[in-house]
Short mmCIF file of C-alpha atoms and ligand atoms in Angstrom, two decimals:
data_model
loop_
_atom_site.label_atom_id
_atom_site.label_comp_id
_atom_site.label_asym_id
_atom_site.label_seq_id
_atom_site.Cartn_x
_atom_site.Cartn_y
_atom_site.Cartn_z
CA UNK A 705 104.85 95.19 122.18
CA UNK A 706 101.85 92.93 121.62
CA UNK A 707 98.54 94.62 120.85
CA UNK A 708 96.41 91.57 120.06
CA UNK A 709 93.05 91.85 121.80
CA UNK A 710 93.53 95.47 122.88
CA UNK A 711 91.30 98.01 121.20
CA UNK A 712 93.31 101.19 120.77
CA UNK A 713 91.36 104.28 119.79
CA UNK A 714 92.64 106.29 116.84
CA UNK A 715 94.04 108.82 119.34
CA UNK A 716 95.87 106.12 121.29
CA UNK A 717 97.39 104.77 118.08
CA UNK A 718 98.52 108.29 117.26
CA UNK A 719 100.33 108.52 120.60
CA UNK A 720 102.01 105.15 120.09
CA UNK A 721 103.13 106.09 116.56
CA UNK A 722 104.48 109.51 117.59
CA UNK A 723 106.34 108.01 120.52
CA UNK A 724 107.83 105.21 118.42
CA UNK A 725 108.91 107.55 115.62
CA UNK A 726 110.36 110.15 117.98
CA UNK A 727 112.18 107.76 120.29
CA UNK A 728 113.49 105.54 117.48
CA UNK A 729 112.25 102.56 119.54
CA UNK A 730 112.97 99.51 117.41
CA UNK A 731 110.78 96.99 119.25
CA UNK A 732 108.28 95.38 116.84
CA UNK A 733 104.56 95.97 117.32
CA UNK A 734 102.89 92.57 117.05
CA UNK A 735 99.22 91.99 116.38
CA UNK A 736 99.14 88.22 115.97
CA UNK A 737 96.19 86.05 116.90
CA UNK A 738 97.60 83.42 119.28
CA UNK A 739 94.50 81.30 118.89
CA UNK A 740 94.70 80.95 115.12
CA UNK A 741 96.91 77.95 114.51
CA UNK A 742 96.49 77.89 110.72
CA UNK A 743 99.57 78.37 108.58
CA UNK A 744 99.58 81.77 106.88
CA UNK A 745 98.38 81.64 103.26
CA UNK A 746 100.58 84.65 102.62
CA UNK A 747 102.95 87.05 104.27
CA UNK A 748 102.87 90.50 102.72
CA UNK A 749 106.22 92.24 103.07
CA UNK A 750 105.06 95.85 103.09
CA UNK A 751 101.78 97.24 104.38
CA UNK A 752 101.29 100.14 102.00
CA UNK A 753 98.50 100.46 99.46
CA UNK A 754 99.37 97.19 97.70
CA UNK A 755 100.04 95.16 100.85
CA UNK A 756 97.13 96.44 102.89
CA UNK A 757 94.53 96.00 100.17
CA UNK A 758 95.93 92.63 99.09
CA UNK A 759 95.95 91.38 102.68
CA UNK A 760 92.40 92.64 103.32
CA UNK A 761 91.14 90.86 100.23
CA UNK A 762 92.95 87.65 101.07
CA UNK A 763 91.43 87.61 104.53
CA UNK A 764 88.01 88.39 103.06
CA UNK A 765 88.38 85.26 100.93
CA UNK A 766 88.88 83.22 104.08
CA UNK A 767 92.68 83.05 104.13
CA UNK A 768 95.12 83.82 106.93
CA UNK A 769 97.50 86.63 106.21
CA UNK A 770 100.28 88.54 107.94
CA UNK A 771 101.53 92.01 107.03
CA UNK A 772 105.06 93.00 108.02
CA UNK A 773 106.18 96.60 107.69
CA UNK A 774 109.25 98.59 108.68
CA UNK A 775 107.21 101.54 109.93
CA UNK A 776 105.05 101.60 113.09
CA UNK A 777 101.96 102.25 110.96
CA UNK A 778 100.19 100.81 107.95
CA UNK A 779 99.54 102.68 104.70
CA UNK A 780 103.18 102.80 103.59
CA UNK A 781 104.81 105.75 101.92
CA UNK A 782 101.48 107.26 100.80
CA UNK A 783 100.56 108.94 104.09
CA UNK A 784 104.18 109.30 105.22
CA UNK A 785 106.16 110.75 102.36
CA UNK A 786 104.31 110.51 99.06
CA UNK A 787 100.69 111.08 98.04
CA UNK A 788 99.46 112.77 101.20
CA UNK A 789 102.18 115.47 101.36
CA UNK A 790 101.95 115.93 97.61
CA UNK A 791 98.21 116.59 97.90
CA UNK A 792 98.79 118.95 100.82
CA UNK A 793 101.36 120.93 98.83
CA UNK A 794 99.10 120.96 95.76
CA UNK A 795 96.20 122.27 97.87
CA UNK A 796 98.55 125.01 99.08
CA UNK A 797 99.57 125.85 95.50
CA UNK A 798 95.93 126.19 94.44
CA UNK A 799 95.08 128.31 97.49
CA UNK A 800 98.12 130.53 97.11
CA UNK A 801 97.43 131.10 93.40
CA UNK A 802 93.93 132.26 94.36
CA UNK A 803 95.28 134.53 97.07
CA UNK A 804 97.94 136.02 94.79
CA UNK A 805 95.40 136.58 92.01
CA UNK A 806 93.14 138.48 94.41
CA UNK A 807 95.92 139.97 96.53
CA UNK A 808 94.65 143.17 98.22
CA UNK A 809 91.15 142.84 96.69
CA UNK A 810 87.86 141.93 98.40
CA UNK A 811 88.81 140.35 101.74
CA UNK A 812 92.14 138.99 100.50
CA UNK A 813 95.30 140.14 102.25
CA UNK A 814 98.13 141.64 100.28
CA UNK A 815 100.22 138.65 99.32
CA UNK A 816 101.91 139.70 96.11
CA UNK A 817 105.66 140.08 96.48
CA UNK A 818 105.50 138.20 99.78
CA UNK A 819 107.24 134.89 100.24
CA UNK A 820 105.50 132.37 102.47
CA UNK A 821 107.27 129.69 104.47
CA UNK A 822 107.91 126.26 102.98
CA UNK A 823 109.39 125.03 106.25
CA UNK A 824 106.17 125.78 108.16
CA UNK A 825 104.07 123.73 105.76
CA UNK A 826 106.53 120.84 105.86
CA UNK A 827 106.46 120.96 109.66
CA UNK A 828 102.67 121.08 109.63
CA UNK A 829 102.71 117.91 107.55
CA UNK A 830 105.28 116.19 109.75
CA UNK A 831 103.08 116.69 112.79
CA UNK A 832 99.78 116.11 111.02
CA UNK A 833 100.68 112.89 109.20
CA UNK A 834 100.42 110.78 112.33
CA UNK A 835 96.62 111.33 112.21
CA UNK A 836 96.20 109.39 108.92
CA UNK A 837 98.74 106.83 110.17
CA UNK A 838 96.65 106.15 113.25
CA UNK A 839 93.48 105.79 111.17
CA UNK A 840 95.22 103.14 109.04
CA UNK A 841 96.24 101.13 112.11
CA UNK A 842 92.78 101.34 113.63
CA UNK A 843 91.06 100.38 110.39
CA UNK A 844 93.45 97.52 109.67
CA UNK A 845 93.27 96.03 113.14
CA UNK A 846 89.79 96.76 114.45
CA UNK A 847 87.75 96.92 111.26
CA UNK A 848 89.55 94.57 108.91
CA UNK A 849 90.80 92.15 111.56
CA UNK A 850 94.22 91.80 109.96
CA UNK A 851 97.30 90.46 111.70
CA UNK A 852 100.52 92.42 111.44
CA UNK A 853 104.05 93.01 112.74
CA UNK A 854 105.08 96.65 112.44
CA UNK A 855 108.19 98.73 113.17
CA UNK A 856 110.49 95.97 112.09
CA UNK A 857 113.00 95.07 109.39
CA UNK A 858 112.36 91.35 109.03
CA UNK A 859 114.97 88.76 108.11
CA UNK A 860 114.13 86.59 105.14
CA UNK A 861 115.16 83.06 106.02
CA UNK A 862 113.82 81.51 102.82
CA UNK A 863 110.90 82.03 100.46
CA UNK A 864 108.45 80.65 103.05
CA UNK A 865 110.01 81.79 106.31
CA UNK A 866 110.40 85.27 107.75
CA UNK A 867 111.94 86.16 111.08
CA UNK A 868 110.85 89.15 113.15
CA UNK A 869 112.85 89.64 116.33
CA UNK A 870 113.05 86.14 117.77
CA UNK A 871 109.78 84.97 116.19
CA UNK A 872 109.60 82.98 112.97
CA UNK A 873 106.60 83.09 110.67
CA UNK A 874 105.90 80.54 107.98
CA UNK A 875 103.63 81.03 104.98
CA UNK A 876 102.59 79.21 101.84
CA UNK A 877 103.29 82.33 99.78
CA UNK A 878 105.28 85.51 100.02
CA UNK A 879 104.01 88.78 98.54
CA UNK A 880 106.57 91.53 98.06
CA UNK A 881 104.90 94.91 98.45
CA UNK A 882 108.06 96.83 99.21
CA UNK A 883 107.38 100.08 97.37
CA UNK A 884 109.80 102.43 95.66
CA UNK A 885 111.98 105.42 96.42
CA UNK A 886 113.15 108.43 94.43
CA UNK A 887 115.90 107.90 91.88
CA UNK A 888 119.19 109.35 93.06
CA UNK A 889 120.81 110.91 90.03
CA UNK A 890 124.46 110.79 89.25
CA UNK A 891 125.01 114.55 89.33
CA UNK A 892 128.05 116.05 90.97
CA UNK A 893 126.94 117.76 94.18
CA UNK A 894 123.74 115.70 94.57
CA UNK A 895 124.73 114.88 98.17
CA UNK A 896 125.11 118.46 99.32
CA UNK A 897 122.88 119.84 102.05
CA UNK A 898 120.04 121.64 100.33
CA UNK A 899 119.40 118.97 97.69
CA UNK A 900 116.05 117.30 98.31
CA UNK A 901 113.67 114.81 96.78
CA UNK A 902 110.05 114.12 97.74
CA UNK A 903 111.15 111.87 100.65
CA UNK A 904 113.94 113.95 102.11
CA UNK A 905 111.95 117.18 101.76
CA UNK A 906 109.44 116.03 104.36
CA UNK A 907 111.99 114.24 106.55
CA UNK A 908 114.94 116.60 106.54
CA UNK A 909 114.04 120.18 105.65
CA UNK A 910 115.29 122.22 108.63
CA UNK A 911 115.78 125.70 107.16
CA UNK A 912 113.77 128.20 105.19
CA UNK A 913 114.76 127.99 101.51
CA UNK A 914 115.89 131.24 99.88
CA UNK A 915 114.24 133.07 97.01
CA UNK A 916 115.26 130.81 94.14
CA UNK A 917 114.55 127.13 93.67
CA UNK A 918 115.86 124.81 90.98
CA UNK A 919 113.76 121.74 90.18
CA UNK A 920 115.35 118.93 88.16
CA UNK A 921 113.01 116.82 86.02
CA UNK A 922 109.95 117.40 83.86
CA UNK A 923 107.51 114.71 85.04
CA UNK A 924 104.75 114.65 87.60
CA UNK A 925 106.76 115.22 90.80
CA UNK A 926 108.95 117.89 89.27
CA UNK A 927 105.94 119.88 88.06
CA UNK A 928 103.77 119.29 91.12
CA UNK A 929 106.42 120.25 93.68
CA UNK A 930 107.70 123.01 91.37
CA UNK A 931 104.26 124.65 91.28
CA UNK A 932 104.07 124.50 95.05
CA UNK A 933 107.47 126.18 95.45
CA UNK A 934 106.49 128.81 92.90
CA UNK A 935 103.21 129.52 94.69
CA UNK A 936 105.14 130.34 97.86
CA UNK A 937 106.50 133.37 95.99
CA UNK A 938 109.91 132.02 94.97
CA UNK A 939 111.56 132.10 91.58
CA UNK A 940 111.21 128.49 90.39
CA UNK A 941 113.20 127.14 87.49
CA UNK A 942 112.41 123.68 86.13
CA UNK A 943 115.26 122.00 84.26
CA UNK A 944 114.19 119.07 82.08
CA UNK A 945 116.28 116.90 79.79
CA UNK A 946 113.41 116.65 77.32
CA UNK A 947 109.93 118.16 77.19
CA UNK A 948 108.09 118.92 80.41
CA UNK A 949 104.76 117.14 81.10
CA UNK A 950 105.11 114.59 78.31
CA UNK A 951 102.32 112.51 79.82
CA UNK A 952 99.65 115.08 78.94
CA UNK A 953 99.22 114.08 75.31
CA UNK A 954 96.56 116.50 74.11
CA UNK A 955 98.55 119.43 72.67
CA UNK A 956 95.98 122.14 73.40
CA UNK A 957 95.36 120.98 76.97
CA UNK A 958 99.09 120.78 77.59
CA UNK A 959 99.61 124.25 76.12
CA UNK A 960 96.95 125.68 78.46
CA UNK A 961 98.49 123.97 81.49
CA UNK A 962 101.95 125.28 80.62
CA UNK A 963 100.72 128.79 79.81
CA UNK A 964 98.96 129.04 83.17
CA UNK A 965 102.15 127.92 84.95
CA UNK A 966 104.16 130.48 83.01
CA UNK A 967 101.67 133.19 83.91
CA UNK A 968 102.32 132.27 87.54
CA UNK A 969 106.00 132.91 86.86
CA UNK A 970 107.28 129.35 86.46
CA UNK A 971 110.39 129.14 84.28
CA UNK A 972 111.11 126.09 82.15
CA UNK A 973 114.39 125.05 80.60
CA UNK A 974 113.64 122.10 78.31
CA UNK A 975 116.34 120.02 76.57
CA UNK A 976 118.67 121.20 79.30
CA UNK A 977 120.83 119.35 81.78
CA UNK A 978 122.20 120.11 85.23
CA UNK A 979 125.98 119.74 84.94
CA UNK A 980 126.90 120.33 88.56
CA UNK A 981 125.49 121.45 91.89
CA UNK A 982 128.12 123.57 93.62
CA UNK A 983 128.46 123.89 97.38
CA UNK A 984 129.92 126.44 99.77
CA UNK A 985 132.54 125.84 102.46
CA UNK A 986 129.88 124.43 104.82
CA UNK A 987 128.81 121.81 102.26
CA UNK A 988 125.57 123.58 101.45
CA UNK A 989 124.24 124.19 97.94
CA UNK A 990 125.16 127.60 96.57
CA UNK A 991 124.59 127.34 92.81
CA UNK A 992 123.66 125.07 89.95
CA UNK A 993 125.25 125.03 86.48
CA UNK A 994 122.92 124.12 83.68
CA UNK A 995 123.77 123.27 80.09
CA UNK A 996 121.11 124.52 77.69
CA UNK A 997 121.09 123.99 73.92
CA UNK A 998 123.30 127.04 73.39
CA UNK A 999 125.05 127.96 76.62
CA UNK A 1000 125.94 127.11 80.20
CA UNK A 1001 124.18 129.17 82.82
CA UNK A 1002 124.68 129.40 86.56
CA UNK A 1003 121.78 129.92 88.97
CA UNK A 1004 122.46 130.91 92.58
CA UNK A 1005 120.28 128.93 94.95
CA UNK A 1006 120.31 127.16 98.30
CA UNK A 1007 117.58 124.67 97.42
CA UNK A 1008 117.48 122.04 94.67
CA UNK A 1009 114.61 119.59 94.24
CA UNK A 1010 115.14 116.32 92.37
CA UNK A 1011 111.98 115.05 90.70
CA UNK A 1012 113.42 112.28 88.57
CA UNK A 1013 111.12 109.34 89.08
CA UNK A 1014 111.30 106.23 91.21
CA UNK A 1015 113.31 103.05 91.63
CA UNK A 1016 112.26 99.81 93.37
CA UNK A 1017 112.99 98.95 97.02
CA UNK A 1018 114.16 95.56 95.83
CA UNK A 1019 117.96 95.35 96.18
CA UNK A 1020 118.14 93.22 99.30
CA UNK A 1021 115.25 90.91 98.58
CA UNK A 1022 116.17 90.35 94.94
CA UNK A 1023 119.67 89.36 95.98
CA UNK A 1024 118.55 87.15 98.82
CA UNK A 1025 115.96 85.32 96.73
CA UNK A 1026 117.65 85.57 93.30
CA UNK A 1027 114.58 87.22 91.82
CA UNK A 1028 114.49 88.50 88.28
CA UNK A 1029 114.43 92.29 88.18
CA UNK A 1030 114.50 94.85 85.36
CA UNK A 1031 115.30 98.51 84.91
CA UNK A 1032 115.59 100.46 88.19
CA UNK A 1033 115.30 97.21 90.14
CA UNK A 1034 111.60 96.74 89.38
CA UNK A 1035 110.63 93.14 90.13
CA UNK A 1036 109.40 91.30 87.06
CA UNK A 1037 105.89 89.88 87.37
CA UNK A 1038 103.38 88.30 85.02
CA UNK A 1039 99.71 89.26 84.91
CA UNK A 1040 99.02 87.01 87.93
CA UNK A 1041 101.60 89.08 89.89
CA UNK A 1042 103.85 86.03 90.07
CA UNK A 1043 107.59 86.72 90.12
CA UNK A 1044 110.21 84.52 88.51
CA UNK A 1045 110.11 82.23 91.57
CA UNK A 1046 107.23 79.94 92.63
CA UNK A 1047 104.98 81.12 95.48
CA UNK A 1048 106.54 84.59 95.44
CA UNK A 1049 104.41 87.45 94.20
CA UNK A 1050 105.21 91.15 93.86
CA UNK A 1051 102.72 94.02 93.85
CA UNK A 1052 102.60 97.82 93.84
CA UNK A 1053 105.39 100.30 93.14
CA UNK A 1054 108.07 97.59 93.44
CA UNK A 1055 106.84 96.17 90.10
CA UNK A 1056 107.26 99.52 88.29
CA UNK A 1057 105.09 102.22 86.81
CA UNK A 1058 102.46 103.54 86.86
CA UNK A 1059 103.26 104.60 90.44
CA UNK A 1060 99.61 105.05 91.20
CA UNK A 1061 97.47 104.14 94.16
CA UNK A 1062 94.84 102.25 92.15
CA UNK A 1063 97.47 100.13 90.43
CA UNK A 1064 99.13 99.20 93.73
CA UNK A 1065 95.85 98.29 95.38
CA UNK A 1066 94.55 96.34 92.38
CA UNK A 1067 97.81 94.40 92.05
CA UNK A 1068 97.59 93.52 95.74
CA UNK A 1069 94.05 92.25 95.27
CA UNK A 1070 95.05 90.33 92.12
CA UNK A 1071 97.83 88.49 93.99
CA UNK A 1072 95.43 87.72 96.86
CA UNK A 1073 92.85 86.21 94.51
CA UNK A 1074 95.43 84.04 92.77
CA UNK A 1075 96.81 82.84 96.10
CA UNK A 1076 93.31 81.88 97.19
CA UNK A 1077 92.68 79.92 94.01
CA UNK A 1078 90.68 82.52 92.05
CA UNK A 1079 92.75 82.78 88.89
CA UNK A 1080 92.91 86.47 87.97
CA UNK A 1081 94.95 88.72 85.73
CA UNK A 1082 95.70 92.42 86.06
CA UNK A 1083 97.66 94.93 84.08
CA UNK A 1084 97.23 98.67 84.36
CA UNK A 1085 96.07 99.76 80.89
CA UNK A 1086 93.68 102.47 79.71
CA UNK A 1087 93.46 104.08 83.12
CA UNK A 1088 92.49 107.69 83.83
CA UNK A 1089 95.33 109.81 85.09
CA UNK A 1090 95.92 113.12 86.79
CA UNK A 1091 98.56 115.47 88.07
CA UNK A 1092 98.69 118.85 89.71
CA UNK A 1093 100.03 122.12 88.47
CA UNK A 1094 98.46 124.96 90.45
CA UNK A 1095 95.37 123.31 89.03
CA UNK A 1096 94.15 119.74 89.02
CA UNK A 1097 94.79 118.26 85.57
CA UNK A 1098 92.92 115.04 84.60
CA UNK A 1099 92.74 113.03 81.46
CA UNK A 1100 91.54 109.76 80.03
CA UNK A 1101 91.57 108.04 76.64
CA UNK A 1102 92.94 109.55 73.45
CA UNK A 1103 94.25 113.03 72.78
CA UNK A 1104 92.72 114.90 69.86
CA UNK A 1105 95.83 114.17 67.78
CA UNK A 1106 95.75 110.44 68.58
CA UNK A 1107 92.01 110.30 67.90
CA UNK A 1108 92.40 111.95 64.49
CA UNK A 1109 95.07 109.42 63.53
CA UNK A 1110 92.82 106.49 64.41
CA UNK A 1111 89.30 107.68 63.60
CA UNK A 1112 87.88 109.29 60.45
CA UNK A 1113 85.17 111.49 61.96
CA UNK A 1114 86.44 113.07 65.16
CA UNK A 1115 84.34 115.74 66.88
CA UNK A 1116 85.56 117.99 69.65
CA UNK A 1117 83.64 119.82 72.35
CA UNK A 1118 85.75 122.22 74.33
CA UNK A 1119 85.60 125.18 76.67
CA UNK A 1120 86.49 127.90 76.13
CA UNK A 1121 85.31 127.44 72.57
CA UNK A 1122 87.41 128.74 69.66
CA UNK A 1123 86.37 132.40 69.63
CA UNK A 1124 87.85 135.86 69.03
CA UNK A 1125 88.51 136.40 72.75
CA UNK A 1126 90.69 133.32 72.93
CA UNK A 1127 91.16 132.12 76.48
CA UNK A 1128 89.78 135.34 77.99
CA UNK A 1129 86.37 133.80 78.49
CA UNK A 1130 84.96 132.67 81.83
CA UNK A 1131 84.52 129.06 80.75
CA UNK A 1132 84.56 126.20 81.61
CA UNK A 1133 84.45 127.64 85.16
CA UNK A 1134 83.83 124.33 86.84
CA UNK A 1135 83.97 123.78 90.60
CA UNK A 1136 85.80 126.43 92.66
CA UNK A 1137 86.26 128.70 89.63
CA UNK A 1138 83.64 131.38 90.21
CA UNK A 1139 86.04 134.02 91.50
CA UNK A 1140 88.34 133.52 88.52
CA UNK A 1141 85.32 133.56 86.19
CA UNK A 1142 84.37 137.02 87.44
CA UNK A 1143 87.78 138.61 87.80
CA UNK A 1144 90.28 136.77 85.61
CA UNK A 1145 88.32 134.61 83.16
CA UNK A 1146 91.34 133.17 81.32
CA UNK A 1147 92.27 131.41 84.57
CA UNK A 1148 88.92 129.62 84.79
CA UNK A 1149 90.21 126.37 83.28
CA UNK A 1150 90.13 124.34 80.09
CA UNK A 1151 88.28 121.21 79.09
CA UNK A 1152 87.93 119.08 76.02
CA UNK A 1153 85.85 116.05 75.09
CA UNK A 1154 86.87 114.02 72.05
CA UNK A 1155 84.17 111.98 70.34
CA UNK A 1156 83.87 109.54 67.48
CA UNK A 1157 81.27 111.35 65.32
CA UNK A 1158 80.20 108.09 63.66
CA UNK A 1159 79.23 106.04 66.70
CA UNK A 1160 78.99 109.00 69.17
CA UNK A 1161 81.32 107.28 71.63
CA UNK A 1162 83.66 109.25 73.88
CA UNK A 1163 87.29 108.72 72.87
CA UNK A 1164 89.07 111.02 75.28
CA UNK A 1165 88.55 113.71 77.92
CA UNK A 1166 90.81 116.39 79.39
CA UNK A 1167 90.10 118.80 82.23
CA UNK A 1168 92.18 121.53 83.80
CA UNK A 1169 90.53 123.18 86.78
CA UNK A 1170 89.25 121.70 90.01
CA UNK A 1171 86.69 119.14 91.05
CA UNK A 1172 86.70 116.91 87.98
CA UNK A 1173 89.08 114.23 89.26
CA UNK A 1174 86.36 112.29 91.05
CA UNK A 1175 84.23 112.25 87.93
CA UNK A 1176 87.07 111.01 85.76
CA UNK A 1177 87.30 107.84 87.83
CA UNK A 1178 83.74 106.92 86.92
CA UNK A 1179 83.89 108.37 83.41
CA UNK A 1180 86.83 106.18 82.41
CA UNK A 1181 84.98 103.07 83.52
CA UNK A 1182 81.97 104.13 81.46
CA UNK A 1183 84.09 105.10 78.45
CA UNK A 1184 85.56 101.59 78.41
CA UNK A 1185 81.99 100.30 78.30
CA UNK A 1186 81.17 102.50 75.30
CA UNK A 1187 79.85 105.75 76.85
CA UNK A 1188 78.24 108.02 74.21
CA UNK A 1189 77.38 111.70 74.23
CA UNK A 1190 73.73 110.64 74.50
CA UNK A 1191 74.48 108.67 77.69
CA UNK A 1192 76.24 111.72 79.10
CA UNK A 1193 73.29 113.91 78.14
CA UNK A 1194 71.08 111.62 80.19
CA UNK A 1195 73.11 112.12 83.40
CA UNK A 1196 72.34 114.69 86.09
CA UNK A 1197 74.72 117.56 86.62
CA UNK A 1198 74.87 118.99 90.13
CA UNK A 1199 76.53 122.22 89.09
CA UNK A 1200 75.79 124.76 86.38
CA UNK A 1201 79.18 124.39 84.83
CA UNK A 1202 80.27 121.32 82.99
CA UNK A 1203 83.10 119.63 84.89
CA UNK A 1204 81.91 116.28 83.59
CA UNK A 1205 80.79 117.40 80.11
CA UNK A 1206 77.12 116.56 80.76
CA UNK A 1207 75.74 119.96 79.84
CA UNK A 1208 77.85 120.22 76.67
CA UNK A 1209 76.65 116.80 75.53
CA UNK A 1210 72.99 117.56 76.22
CA UNK A 1211 73.23 120.61 73.97
CA UNK A 1212 74.34 118.26 71.18
CA UNK A 1213 72.28 115.15 71.94
CA UNK A 1214 69.53 114.40 69.45
CA UNK A 1215 71.49 115.90 66.55
CA UNK A 1216 72.71 113.04 64.34
CA UNK A 1217 75.30 115.30 62.67
CA UNK A 1218 76.47 117.46 65.56
CA UNK A 1219 79.31 119.87 64.95
CA UNK A 1220 82.42 120.66 66.90
CA UNK A 1221 81.68 123.02 69.75
C1 COM B 2424 96.38 105.42 101.79
C2 COM B 2424 97.17 104.24 102.16
S1 COM B 2424 97.11 106.90 102.37
S2 COM B 2424 96.27 102.82 101.83
O1 COM B 2424 96.27 102.60 100.38
O2 COM B 2424 94.88 103.01 102.28
O3 COM B 2424 96.87 101.72 102.52
#
């Protein structure tokens, strides 16, 4: 199918994508400008976050670029199996926690002791995801003017030549933006029906999971999906080899996040290992045996979720092109995004962690600039980060412990403050927290700002609640430029409560020897 010159509406794209996915039609979708006779400056293999943003930037710099992707849409795994479903499930977890907290009160229906369907939400996503897919195609073609070949597994002829169907494309450079996939652990029974990861959950779930769920792993996906399962009313047991949530470095913030999960009924087995997943006669999961520090326990379940991190989609390409790869197949790149071979770049998840959208997009842009002669370096360091429990958890910079090791005069502003009521105080009560503030104040969040008392600069920030994630994106940029509490005090808060620490800082600004608060 050739779509060059046709303007498909977003709705028309949605129809094409649904039809292609449902029928399994393997004909490529070409959008190639027949009138442009220039050689491609680059072919991006993969049109996800890294490929799409890199290609857009390269074209903006005047180059000619082609994106090739295996799916009939652009945007990659984000809208199909990764970030978008994760955010949907995290929204559900937040909503369900609210509804369970207020179950039977005010206008809330009685939800306590009720289990809600996981299958229905997965199905809702499966149908709904083609909307974002269609937007990506429309934006990429009509607004960004990019050329692409979709719905195809290309053949790599050599480092400058790619074949799609019976068409050959030649480029000065190749950019590998192939993404990553969940690690498949070597656990006996991992292939049984009823064992899922973030990809297979949205593709394959075809039954309603029972009342108990076992999650393997202690990192972002394990916790985020675990909280969602728990919020549906199921017993949820998280089994982690080491500590859970190791990425949240501030001890007090981490303790609050874990306590709130425990109060929702989440169960954690740290320093524990799944020995075996056992199946029934039909090949379906029936139980999991877990080795803890002092015993082996068996949990009956028909649903196991693997949240054990990601590995690169690099096997075929690395072999074909003899590329240097590292742990989990991640393609080795320098700060210009150049691989071990000339004129071949790699960007996004295929180069390794952090598996974050901004890193993928910025790496794509970095490769594009270098290809177009603007020498640029990129490495993801000192970035703000976030994850979901039932809450949104964001952080940037140093934890209090790290700050105290490195700086002599550390000051801390936090909410709730240290006080005889402990957490049972309706603060910080940022966005979307007013109901908790009134009825269950300990659930109204936690926040902490860590400051160098000598030069008044912000060293770190942590927020557990809702609505602060957007602010952290800007805050981190400002912190790197030397943001002080006095700068924060000069900003304009749009809400009474201090999601972005402005109000707390203004109360302290002007005082040369401000105290902890
Ligand atoms: C976002 C995908 S869902 S992309 O980064 O805009 O391509």
